[in-house]
């Protein structure tokens, strides 16, 4: 059995200006703050002598590999992303970047913003454009009913508000 894992499919290459700023800030933090700190601690640990039994050195090298991996990912991903900062021509329909308020069959309301897969954060009600709910909402207008297949069965939502920042 090999350890090879095929690369995951890249999500939709769209991002909001706020999401791009967050990714660029993370890249700056990793490259200009975290990596120099870890490099300094690794060199201090290496100066202590025997590296084979030096846990600080081993851990520091592992951290450097993780930081470098994330920096490579962010650099490549930022090159491919397209920043969407314009409002759609028809603001009465749901498109990328919209805040959508939906109501389920029981009358419970929820408000979500459709963003790129790199910005996904359910605590902030940011859902990926690649999610089943977002795919069902795209292109629909006010008072439209959308059906989404979930593991527990089909769910229906009604669009009650659409806002663009």
Short mmCIF file of N, CA and C in Angstrom, two decimals:
data_model
loop_
_atom_site.label_atom_id
_atom_site.label_comp_id
_atom_site.label_asym_id
_atom_site.label_seq_id
_atom_site.Cartn_x
_atom_site.Cartn_y
_atom_site.Cartn_z
N UNK A 1 0.84 -1.18 0.00
CA UNK A 1 0.00 0.00 0.00
C UNK A 1 0.89 1.24 0.00
N UNK A 2 0.69 2.09 -0.97
CA UNK A 2 1.52 3.29 -1.07
C UNK A 2 0.93 4.42 -0.23
N UNK A 3 1.76 5.41 0.01
CA UNK A 3 1.32 6.57 0.78
C UNK A 3 0.83 7.68 -0.12
N UNK A 4 0.82 7.45 -1.42
CA UNK A 4 0.41 8.47 -2.37
C UNK A 4 -1.05 8.83 -2.17
N UNK A 5 -1.33 10.10 -2.14
CA UNK A 5 -2.69 10.60 -2.08
C UNK A 5 -2.87 11.56 -3.24
N UNK A 6 -3.88 11.35 -4.05
CA UNK A 6 -4.07 12.29 -5.16
C UNK A 6 -4.38 13.67 -4.62
N UNK A 7 -3.95 14.71 -5.34
CA UNK A 7 -4.24 16.06 -4.85
C UNK A 7 -5.73 16.33 -4.84
N UNK A 8 -6.17 17.10 -3.85
CA UNK A 8 -7.59 17.40 -3.76
C UNK A 8 -7.96 18.36 -4.88
N UNK A 9 -9.17 18.24 -5.32
CA UNK A 9 -9.64 19.11 -6.39
C UNK A 9 -9.67 20.55 -5.89
N UNK A 10 -9.12 21.43 -6.67
CA UNK A 10 -9.12 22.84 -6.29
C UNK A 10 -10.53 23.38 -6.37
N UNK A 11 -10.91 24.19 -5.42
CA UNK A 11 -12.23 24.79 -5.42
C UNK A 11 -12.33 25.90 -6.45
N UNK A 12 -13.47 26.49 -6.51
CA UNK A 12 -13.70 27.60 -7.42
C UNK A 12 -12.69 28.71 -7.12
N UNK A 13 -12.03 29.24 -8.15
CA UNK A 13 -10.97 30.24 -7.90
C UNK A 13 -11.48 31.66 -7.73
N UNK A 14 -12.54 31.82 -6.95
CA UNK A 14 -13.08 33.15 -6.68
C UNK A 14 -12.85 33.50 -5.21
N UNK A 15 -12.69 34.79 -4.95
CA UNK A 15 -12.48 35.23 -3.57
C UNK A 15 -12.95 36.68 -3.45
N UNK A 16 -13.41 37.04 -2.27
CA UNK A 16 -13.81 38.42 -2.01
C UNK A 16 -12.56 39.23 -1.66
N UNK A 17 -12.61 40.55 -1.75
CA UNK A 17 -11.44 41.36 -1.36
C UNK A 17 -11.02 41.13 0.08
N UNK A 18 -12.00 40.94 0.98
CA UNK A 18 -11.68 40.69 2.39
C UNK A 18 -10.96 39.35 2.55
N UNK A 19 -11.38 38.36 1.80
CA UNK A 19 -10.75 37.04 1.87
C UNK A 19 -9.33 37.08 1.35
N UNK A 20 -9.12 37.81 0.26
CA UNK A 20 -7.76 37.93 -0.28
C UNK A 20 -6.86 38.64 0.73
N UNK A 21 -7.37 39.69 1.36
CA UNK A 21 -6.58 40.41 2.36
C UNK A 21 -6.20 39.50 3.52
N UNK A 22 -7.14 38.63 3.94
CA UNK A 22 -6.85 37.69 5.02
C UNK A 22 -5.75 36.70 4.63
N UNK A 23 -5.82 36.17 3.40
CA UNK A 23 -4.80 35.22 2.94
C UNK A 23 -3.44 35.90 2.81
N UNK A 24 -3.44 37.14 2.28
CA UNK A 24 -2.16 37.86 2.17
C UNK A 24 -1.57 38.19 3.54
N UNK A 25 -2.44 38.51 4.51
CA UNK A 25 -1.96 38.77 5.87
C UNK A 25 -1.37 37.50 6.49
N UNK A 26 -2.03 36.36 6.24
CA UNK A 26 -1.49 35.09 6.75
C UNK A 26 -0.14 34.78 6.13
N UNK A 27 -0.01 34.99 4.82
CA UNK A 27 1.26 34.76 4.14
C UNK A 27 2.35 35.67 4.69
N UNK A 28 2.03 36.94 4.90
CA UNK A 28 3.00 37.88 5.46
C UNK A 28 3.42 37.46 6.87
N UNK A 29 2.44 37.08 7.68
CA UNK A 29 2.72 36.64 9.06
C UNK A 29 3.66 35.43 9.06
N UNK A 30 3.35 34.44 8.21
CA UNK A 30 4.17 33.23 8.18
C UNK A 30 5.59 33.53 7.71
N UNK A 31 5.72 34.31 6.63
CA UNK A 31 7.03 34.51 6.01
C UNK A 31 7.89 35.51 6.76
N UNK A 32 7.29 36.57 7.28
CA UNK A 32 8.09 37.65 7.88
C UNK A 32 8.14 37.62 9.41
N UNK A 33 7.27 36.84 10.05
CA UNK A 33 7.26 36.81 11.51
C UNK A 33 7.56 35.41 12.03
N UNK A 34 6.68 34.46 11.70
CA UNK A 34 6.82 33.10 12.26
C UNK A 34 8.08 32.39 11.80
N UNK A 35 8.35 32.42 10.48
CA UNK A 35 9.50 31.67 9.97
C UNK A 35 10.83 32.18 10.55
N UNK A 36 11.07 33.48 10.63
CA UNK A 36 12.32 33.93 11.26
C UNK A 36 12.43 33.51 12.74
N UNK A 37 11.31 33.51 13.47
CA UNK A 37 11.35 33.08 14.87
C UNK A 37 11.74 31.61 14.97
N UNK A 38 11.11 30.77 14.15
CA UNK A 38 11.39 29.33 14.20
C UNK A 38 12.81 29.06 13.73
N UNK A 39 13.26 29.77 12.71
CA UNK A 39 14.63 29.59 12.21
C UNK A 39 15.64 29.94 13.30
N UNK A 40 15.37 31.01 14.03
CA UNK A 40 16.26 31.41 15.13
C UNK A 40 16.29 30.33 16.22
N UNK A 41 15.12 29.79 16.56
CA UNK A 41 15.09 28.76 17.61
C UNK A 41 15.76 27.47 17.15
N UNK A 42 15.66 27.15 15.86
CA UNK A 42 16.32 25.94 15.34
C UNK A 42 17.83 26.12 15.38
N UNK A 43 18.31 27.30 15.02
CA UNK A 43 19.76 27.52 15.04
C UNK A 43 20.29 27.50 16.47
N UNK A 44 19.51 28.01 17.43
CA UNK A 44 19.92 27.94 18.84
C UNK A 44 19.95 26.50 19.33
N UNK A 45 18.95 25.71 18.92
CA UNK A 45 18.92 24.30 19.31
C UNK A 45 20.06 23.52 18.67
N UNK A 46 20.40 23.86 17.43
CA UNK A 46 21.51 23.18 16.75
C UNK A 46 22.84 23.49 17.42
N UNK A 47 22.96 24.66 17.99
CA UNK A 47 24.21 25.06 18.65
C UNK A 47 24.43 24.31 19.96
N UNK A 48 23.38 23.66 20.48
CA UNK A 48 23.51 22.94 21.75
C UNK A 48 24.23 21.61 21.61
N UNK A 49 24.45 21.15 20.39
CA UNK A 49 25.20 19.91 20.22
C UNK A 49 24.42 18.83 19.50
N UNK A 50 24.41 17.63 20.08
CA UNK A 50 23.84 16.43 19.44
C UNK A 50 22.41 16.66 18.95
N UNK A 51 22.26 16.67 17.65
CA UNK A 51 20.94 16.94 17.06
C UNK A 51 20.02 15.73 17.06
N UNK A 52 20.58 14.55 17.11
CA UNK A 52 19.75 13.33 17.02
C UNK A 52 18.84 13.16 18.24
N UNK A 53 19.24 13.70 19.37
CA UNK A 53 18.42 13.58 20.57
C UNK A 53 17.92 14.93 21.07
N UNK A 54 17.95 15.90 20.21
CA UNK A 54 17.54 17.25 20.57
C UNK A 54 16.10 17.47 20.10
N UNK A 55 15.17 17.40 21.02
CA UNK A 55 13.74 17.51 20.67
C UNK A 55 13.40 18.90 20.13
N UNK A 56 14.02 19.93 20.68
CA UNK A 56 13.75 21.28 20.19
C UNK A 56 14.16 21.44 18.74
N UNK A 57 15.31 20.86 18.39
CA UNK A 57 15.79 20.94 17.01
C UNK A 57 14.84 20.17 16.07
N UNK A 58 14.47 18.97 16.46
CA UNK A 58 13.58 18.14 15.65
C UNK A 58 12.22 18.81 15.47
N UNK A 59 11.67 19.33 16.55
CA UNK A 59 10.37 20.00 16.48
C UNK A 59 10.46 21.26 15.63
N UNK A 60 11.53 22.02 15.78
CA UNK A 60 11.72 23.24 15.00
C UNK A 60 11.81 22.96 13.51
N UNK A 61 12.54 21.91 13.14
CA UNK A 61 12.65 21.54 11.72
C UNK A 61 11.28 21.13 11.18
N UNK A 62 10.50 20.43 11.99
CA UNK A 62 9.16 20.04 11.56
C UNK A 62 8.29 21.28 11.35
N UNK A 63 8.38 22.22 12.26
CA UNK A 63 7.62 23.47 12.13
C UNK A 63 8.03 24.24 10.88
N UNK A 64 9.32 24.26 10.57
CA UNK A 64 9.79 24.95 9.36
C UNK A 64 9.20 24.30 8.11
N UNK A 65 9.15 22.97 8.08
CA UNK A 65 8.56 22.26 6.93
C UNK A 65 7.09 22.62 6.78
N UNK A 66 6.35 22.66 7.90
CA UNK A 66 4.93 23.01 7.84
C UNK A 66 4.72 24.45 7.38
N UNK A 67 5.53 25.36 7.88
CA UNK A 67 5.42 26.76 7.48
C UNK A 67 5.73 26.90 5.99
N UNK A 68 6.82 26.26 5.54
CA UNK A 68 7.19 26.34 4.12
C UNK A 68 6.12 25.74 3.22
N UNK A 69 5.50 24.67 3.67
CA UNK A 69 4.44 24.05 2.89
C UNK A 69 3.25 24.99 2.76
N UNK A 70 2.85 25.62 3.86
CA UNK A 70 1.72 26.55 3.83
C UNK A 70 2.04 27.79 2.98
N UNK A 71 3.28 28.27 3.06
CA UNK A 71 3.70 29.43 2.26
C UNK A 71 3.63 29.09 0.77
N UNK A 72 4.11 27.89 0.39
CA UNK A 72 4.03 27.47 -1.01
C UNK A 72 2.58 27.40 -1.47
N UNK A 73 1.71 26.80 -0.62
CA UNK A 73 0.30 26.69 -0.98
C UNK A 73 -0.33 28.06 -1.17
N UNK A 74 -0.13 28.97 -0.21
CA UNK A 74 -0.73 30.30 -0.29
C UNK A 74 -0.22 31.07 -1.50
N UNK A 75 1.06 30.97 -1.79
CA UNK A 75 1.64 31.69 -2.92
C UNK A 75 1.00 31.22 -4.23
N UNK A 76 0.92 29.91 -4.40
CA UNK A 76 0.32 29.37 -5.63
C UNK A 76 -1.17 29.68 -5.70
N UNK A 77 -1.86 29.56 -4.58
CA UNK A 77 -3.30 29.80 -4.57
C UNK A 77 -3.62 31.27 -4.87
N UNK A 78 -2.88 32.19 -4.29
CA UNK A 78 -3.13 33.61 -4.53
C UNK A 78 -2.90 33.99 -6.00
N UNK A 79 -1.98 33.30 -6.67
CA UNK A 79 -1.75 33.55 -8.09
C UNK A 79 -2.97 33.17 -8.93
N UNK A 80 -3.68 32.12 -8.53
CA UNK A 80 -4.79 31.59 -9.31
C UNK A 80 -6.14 32.25 -8.99
N UNK A 81 -6.25 32.88 -7.84
CA UNK A 81 -7.53 33.43 -7.42
C UNK A 81 -7.92 34.68 -8.19
N UNK A 82 -9.22 34.81 -8.41
CA UNK A 82 -9.78 36.00 -9.06
C UNK A 82 -10.61 36.74 -8.01
N UNK A 83 -10.24 37.98 -7.73
CA UNK A 83 -10.94 38.78 -6.74
C UNK A 83 -12.21 39.36 -7.37
N UNK A 84 -13.34 39.08 -6.75
CA UNK A 84 -14.62 39.60 -7.23
C UNK A 84 -15.01 40.77 -6.33
N UNK A 85 -14.88 41.99 -6.89
CA UNK A 85 -15.18 43.17 -6.08
C UNK A 85 -16.24 44.06 -6.71
N UNK A 86 -16.93 43.54 -7.72
CA UNK A 86 -18.00 44.32 -8.34
C UNK A 86 -19.35 43.70 -8.02
N UNK A 87 -20.35 44.55 -7.99
CA UNK A 87 -21.71 44.07 -7.76
C UNK A 87 -22.23 43.47 -9.06
N UNK A 88 -23.11 42.48 -8.96
CA UNK A 88 -23.66 41.91 -10.20
C UNK A 88 -24.59 42.89 -10.89
N UNK A 89 -24.82 42.65 -12.17
CA UNK A 89 -25.70 43.55 -12.93
C UNK A 89 -27.15 43.43 -12.48
N UNK A 90 -27.52 42.28 -11.92
CA UNK A 90 -28.89 42.08 -11.43
C UNK A 90 -28.85 41.78 -9.93
N UNK A 91 -28.91 42.82 -9.08
CA UNK A 91 -28.81 42.60 -7.62
C UNK A 91 -30.04 41.94 -7.01
N UNK A 92 -31.03 41.65 -7.81
CA UNK A 92 -32.23 40.96 -7.32
C UNK A 92 -32.07 39.45 -7.32
N UNK A 93 -30.91 38.96 -7.79
CA UNK A 93 -30.64 37.53 -7.83
C UNK A 93 -29.39 37.24 -7.01
N UNK A 94 -29.26 35.99 -6.61
CA UNK A 94 -28.14 35.56 -5.77
C UNK A 94 -26.94 35.23 -6.64
N UNK A 95 -25.83 35.88 -6.35
CA UNK A 95 -24.56 35.60 -7.01
C UNK A 95 -23.46 35.60 -5.96
N UNK A 96 -22.23 35.38 -6.41
CA UNK A 96 -21.08 35.34 -5.52
C UNK A 96 -20.99 36.63 -4.71
N UNK A 97 -20.75 36.50 -3.42
CA UNK A 97 -20.58 37.64 -2.53
C UNK A 97 -21.86 38.13 -1.87
N UNK A 98 -22.99 37.54 -2.22
CA UNK A 98 -24.27 38.00 -1.69
C UNK A 98 -24.50 37.49 -0.27
N UNK A 99 -25.15 38.33 0.52
CA UNK A 99 -25.70 37.89 1.81
C UNK A 99 -27.13 37.46 1.52
N UNK A 100 -27.46 36.22 1.83
CA UNK A 100 -28.77 35.67 1.52
C UNK A 100 -29.44 35.24 2.82
N UNK A 101 -30.66 35.71 3.04
CA UNK A 101 -31.45 35.27 4.19
C UNK A 101 -32.45 34.25 3.67
N UNK A 102 -32.41 33.07 4.28
CA UNK A 102 -33.30 31.98 3.87
C UNK A 102 -34.15 31.54 5.05
N UNK A 103 -35.29 30.99 4.74
CA UNK A 103 -36.19 30.47 5.77
C UNK A 103 -36.49 29.02 5.43
N UNK A 104 -36.39 28.14 6.44
CA UNK A 104 -36.67 26.73 6.17
C UNK A 104 -38.15 26.44 6.35
N UNK A 105 -38.52 25.17 6.20
CA UNK A 105 -39.92 24.76 6.25
C UNK A 105 -40.57 25.02 7.62
N UNK A 106 -39.72 25.06 8.67
CA UNK A 106 -40.24 25.27 10.02
C UNK A 106 -40.30 26.75 10.41
N UNK A 107 -39.92 27.63 9.50
CA UNK A 107 -39.96 29.06 9.78
C UNK A 107 -38.68 29.60 10.40
N UNK A 108 -37.62 28.80 10.49
CA UNK A 108 -36.35 29.25 11.05
C UNK A 108 -35.57 30.01 9.97
N UNK A 109 -35.08 31.18 10.34
CA UNK A 109 -34.32 31.99 9.40
C UNK A 109 -32.83 31.84 9.64
N UNK A 110 -32.08 31.96 8.55
CA UNK A 110 -30.62 31.93 8.62
C UNK A 110 -30.10 32.88 7.54
N UNK A 111 -28.95 33.51 7.84
CA UNK A 111 -28.37 34.45 6.89
C UNK A 111 -26.95 33.99 6.57
N UNK A 112 -26.65 33.82 5.28
CA UNK A 112 -25.36 33.32 4.84
C UNK A 112 -24.78 34.25 3.77
N UNK A 113 -23.46 34.28 3.73
CA UNK A 113 -22.78 34.97 2.63
C UNK A 113 -22.08 33.93 1.77
N UNK A 114 -22.25 34.04 0.47
CA UNK A 114 -21.63 33.09 -0.45
C UNK A 114 -20.24 33.62 -0.81
N UNK A 115 -19.22 32.86 -0.43
CA UNK A 115 -17.83 33.26 -0.63
C UNK A 115 -17.05 32.11 -1.27
N UNK A 116 -15.78 32.34 -1.54
CA UNK A 116 -14.92 31.32 -2.12
C UNK A 116 -14.57 30.24 -1.10
N UNK A 117 -14.11 29.08 -1.57
CA UNK A 117 -13.80 27.98 -0.66
C UNK A 117 -12.66 28.29 0.32
N UNK A 118 -11.82 29.26 -0.01
CA UNK A 118 -10.72 29.62 0.89
C UNK A 118 -11.17 30.49 2.06
N UNK A 119 -12.41 30.98 2.01
CA UNK A 119 -12.92 31.88 3.04
C UNK A 119 -13.95 31.22 3.95
N UNK A 120 -14.28 29.99 3.69
CA UNK A 120 -15.32 29.26 4.41
C UNK A 120 -15.15 29.40 5.92
N UNK A 121 -16.20 29.85 6.60
CA UNK A 121 -16.19 29.98 8.05
C UNK A 121 -17.64 29.96 8.53
N UNK A 122 -18.10 28.82 9.00
CA UNK A 122 -19.50 28.69 9.40
C UNK A 122 -19.84 29.51 10.64
N UNK A 123 -18.83 29.81 11.47
CA UNK A 123 -19.10 30.64 12.66
C UNK A 123 -19.50 32.05 12.26
N UNK A 124 -18.99 32.50 11.11
CA UNK A 124 -19.32 33.83 10.60
C UNK A 124 -20.42 33.77 9.53
N UNK A 125 -21.02 32.59 9.35
CA UNK A 125 -22.06 32.35 8.34
C UNK A 125 -21.56 32.58 6.92
N UNK A 126 -20.30 32.25 6.68
CA UNK A 126 -19.73 32.31 5.34
C UNK A 126 -19.73 30.91 4.76
N UNK A 127 -20.48 30.70 3.67
CA UNK A 127 -20.53 29.36 3.06
C UNK A 127 -19.84 29.40 1.71
N UNK A 128 -19.23 28.29 1.34
CA UNK A 128 -18.50 28.19 0.09
C UNK A 128 -19.45 28.14 -1.10
N UNK A 129 -19.03 28.76 -2.17
CA UNK A 129 -19.82 28.72 -3.39
C UNK A 129 -19.93 27.30 -3.93
N UNK A 130 -19.03 26.42 -3.49
CA UNK A 130 -19.05 25.02 -3.91
C UNK A 130 -19.98 24.16 -3.06
N UNK A 131 -20.57 24.71 -2.00
CA UNK A 131 -21.45 23.93 -1.13
C UNK A 131 -22.79 23.67 -1.82
N UNK A 132 -23.46 22.60 -1.45
CA UNK A 132 -24.76 22.30 -2.08
C UNK A 132 -25.78 23.42 -1.91
N UNK A 133 -25.84 24.05 -0.74
CA UNK A 133 -26.80 25.13 -0.52
C UNK A 133 -26.49 26.32 -1.43
N UNK A 134 -25.23 26.71 -1.50
CA UNK A 134 -24.86 27.85 -2.34
C UNK A 134 -25.13 27.55 -3.82
N UNK A 135 -24.81 26.33 -4.26
CA UNK A 135 -25.07 25.98 -5.65
C UNK A 135 -26.56 26.05 -5.97
N UNK A 136 -27.39 25.68 -4.99
CA UNK A 136 -28.84 25.74 -5.19
C UNK A 136 -29.34 27.19 -5.21
N UNK A 137 -28.68 28.08 -4.46
CA UNK A 137 -29.12 29.47 -4.37
C UNK A 137 -28.69 30.33 -5.56
N UNK A 138 -27.55 30.02 -6.17
CA UNK A 138 -27.00 30.85 -7.24
C UNK A 138 -28.01 31.01 -8.39
N UNK A 139 -28.22 32.26 -8.76
CA UNK A 139 -29.10 32.57 -9.87
C UNK A 139 -30.58 32.69 -9.52
N UNK A 140 -30.93 32.39 -8.27
CA UNK A 140 -32.33 32.47 -7.86
C UNK A 140 -32.65 33.88 -7.37
N UNK A 141 -33.93 34.23 -7.42
CA UNK A 141 -34.38 35.54 -6.97
C UNK A 141 -35.15 35.47 -5.67
N UNK A 142 -35.66 36.61 -5.24
CA UNK A 142 -36.47 36.67 -4.02
C UNK A 142 -37.68 35.75 -4.12
N UNK A 143 -38.08 35.20 -2.99
CA UNK A 143 -39.24 34.32 -2.86
C UNK A 143 -39.09 33.00 -3.61
N UNK A 144 -37.90 32.69 -4.10
CA UNK A 144 -37.69 31.41 -4.78
C UNK A 144 -37.54 30.30 -3.75
N UNK A 145 -37.97 29.13 -4.13
CA UNK A 145 -37.82 27.96 -3.28
C UNK A 145 -36.66 27.14 -3.83
N UNK A 146 -35.73 26.75 -2.94
CA UNK A 146 -34.60 25.92 -3.37
C UNK A 146 -34.64 24.60 -2.62
N UNK A 147 -34.27 23.54 -3.34
CA UNK A 147 -34.23 22.20 -2.75
C UNK A 147 -32.78 21.76 -2.71
N UNK A 148 -32.37 21.25 -1.55
CA UNK A 148 -31.01 20.77 -1.37
C UNK A 148 -31.07 19.36 -0.83
N UNK A 149 -30.32 18.47 -1.47
CA UNK A 149 -30.25 17.10 -0.98
C UNK A 149 -29.24 17.05 0.16
N UNK A 150 -29.69 16.56 1.30
CA UNK A 150 -28.83 16.40 2.46
C UNK A 150 -28.80 14.93 2.84
N UNK A 151 -27.88 14.51 3.68
CA UNK A 151 -27.84 13.11 4.08
C UNK A 151 -29.13 12.63 4.76
N UNK A 152 -29.87 13.56 5.35
CA UNK A 152 -31.12 13.19 6.03
C UNK A 152 -32.33 13.32 5.12
N UNK A 153 -32.11 13.67 3.86
CA UNK A 153 -33.21 13.83 2.91
C UNK A 153 -33.25 15.23 2.34
N UNK A 154 -34.20 15.47 1.46
CA UNK A 154 -34.33 16.77 0.83
C UNK A 154 -34.80 17.83 1.82
N UNK A 155 -34.18 19.01 1.73
CA UNK A 155 -34.59 20.15 2.55
C UNK A 155 -34.95 21.29 1.62
N UNK A 156 -35.91 22.08 2.03
CA UNK A 156 -36.37 23.21 1.22
C UNK A 156 -36.15 24.51 1.97
N UNK A 157 -35.68 25.51 1.26
CA UNK A 157 -35.50 26.84 1.81
C UNK A 157 -36.15 27.85 0.87
N UNK A 158 -36.56 28.96 1.45
CA UNK A 158 -37.15 30.05 0.68
C UNK A 158 -36.28 31.28 0.86
N UNK A 159 -35.96 31.94 -0.22
CA UNK A 159 -35.12 33.13 -0.17
C UNK A 159 -36.01 34.31 0.22
N UNK A 160 -35.67 34.96 1.34
CA UNK A 160 -36.49 36.08 1.80
C UNK A 160 -35.76 37.42 1.72
N UNK A 161 -34.44 37.41 1.54
CA UNK A 161 -33.70 38.67 1.39
C UNK A 161 -32.36 38.41 0.70
N UNK A 162 -31.96 39.37 -0.13
CA UNK A 162 -30.67 39.32 -0.82
C UNK A 162 -30.01 40.69 -0.66
N UNK A 163 -28.79 40.70 -0.13
CA UNK A 163 -28.05 41.95 0.04
C UNK A 163 -26.65 41.78 -0.49
N UNK A 164 -26.11 42.86 -1.02
CA UNK A 164 -24.70 42.88 -1.46
C UNK A 164 -23.99 43.96 -0.68
N UNK A 165 -22.80 43.65 -0.15
CA UNK A 165 -22.06 44.65 0.62
C UNK A 165 -21.52 45.76 -0.26
#
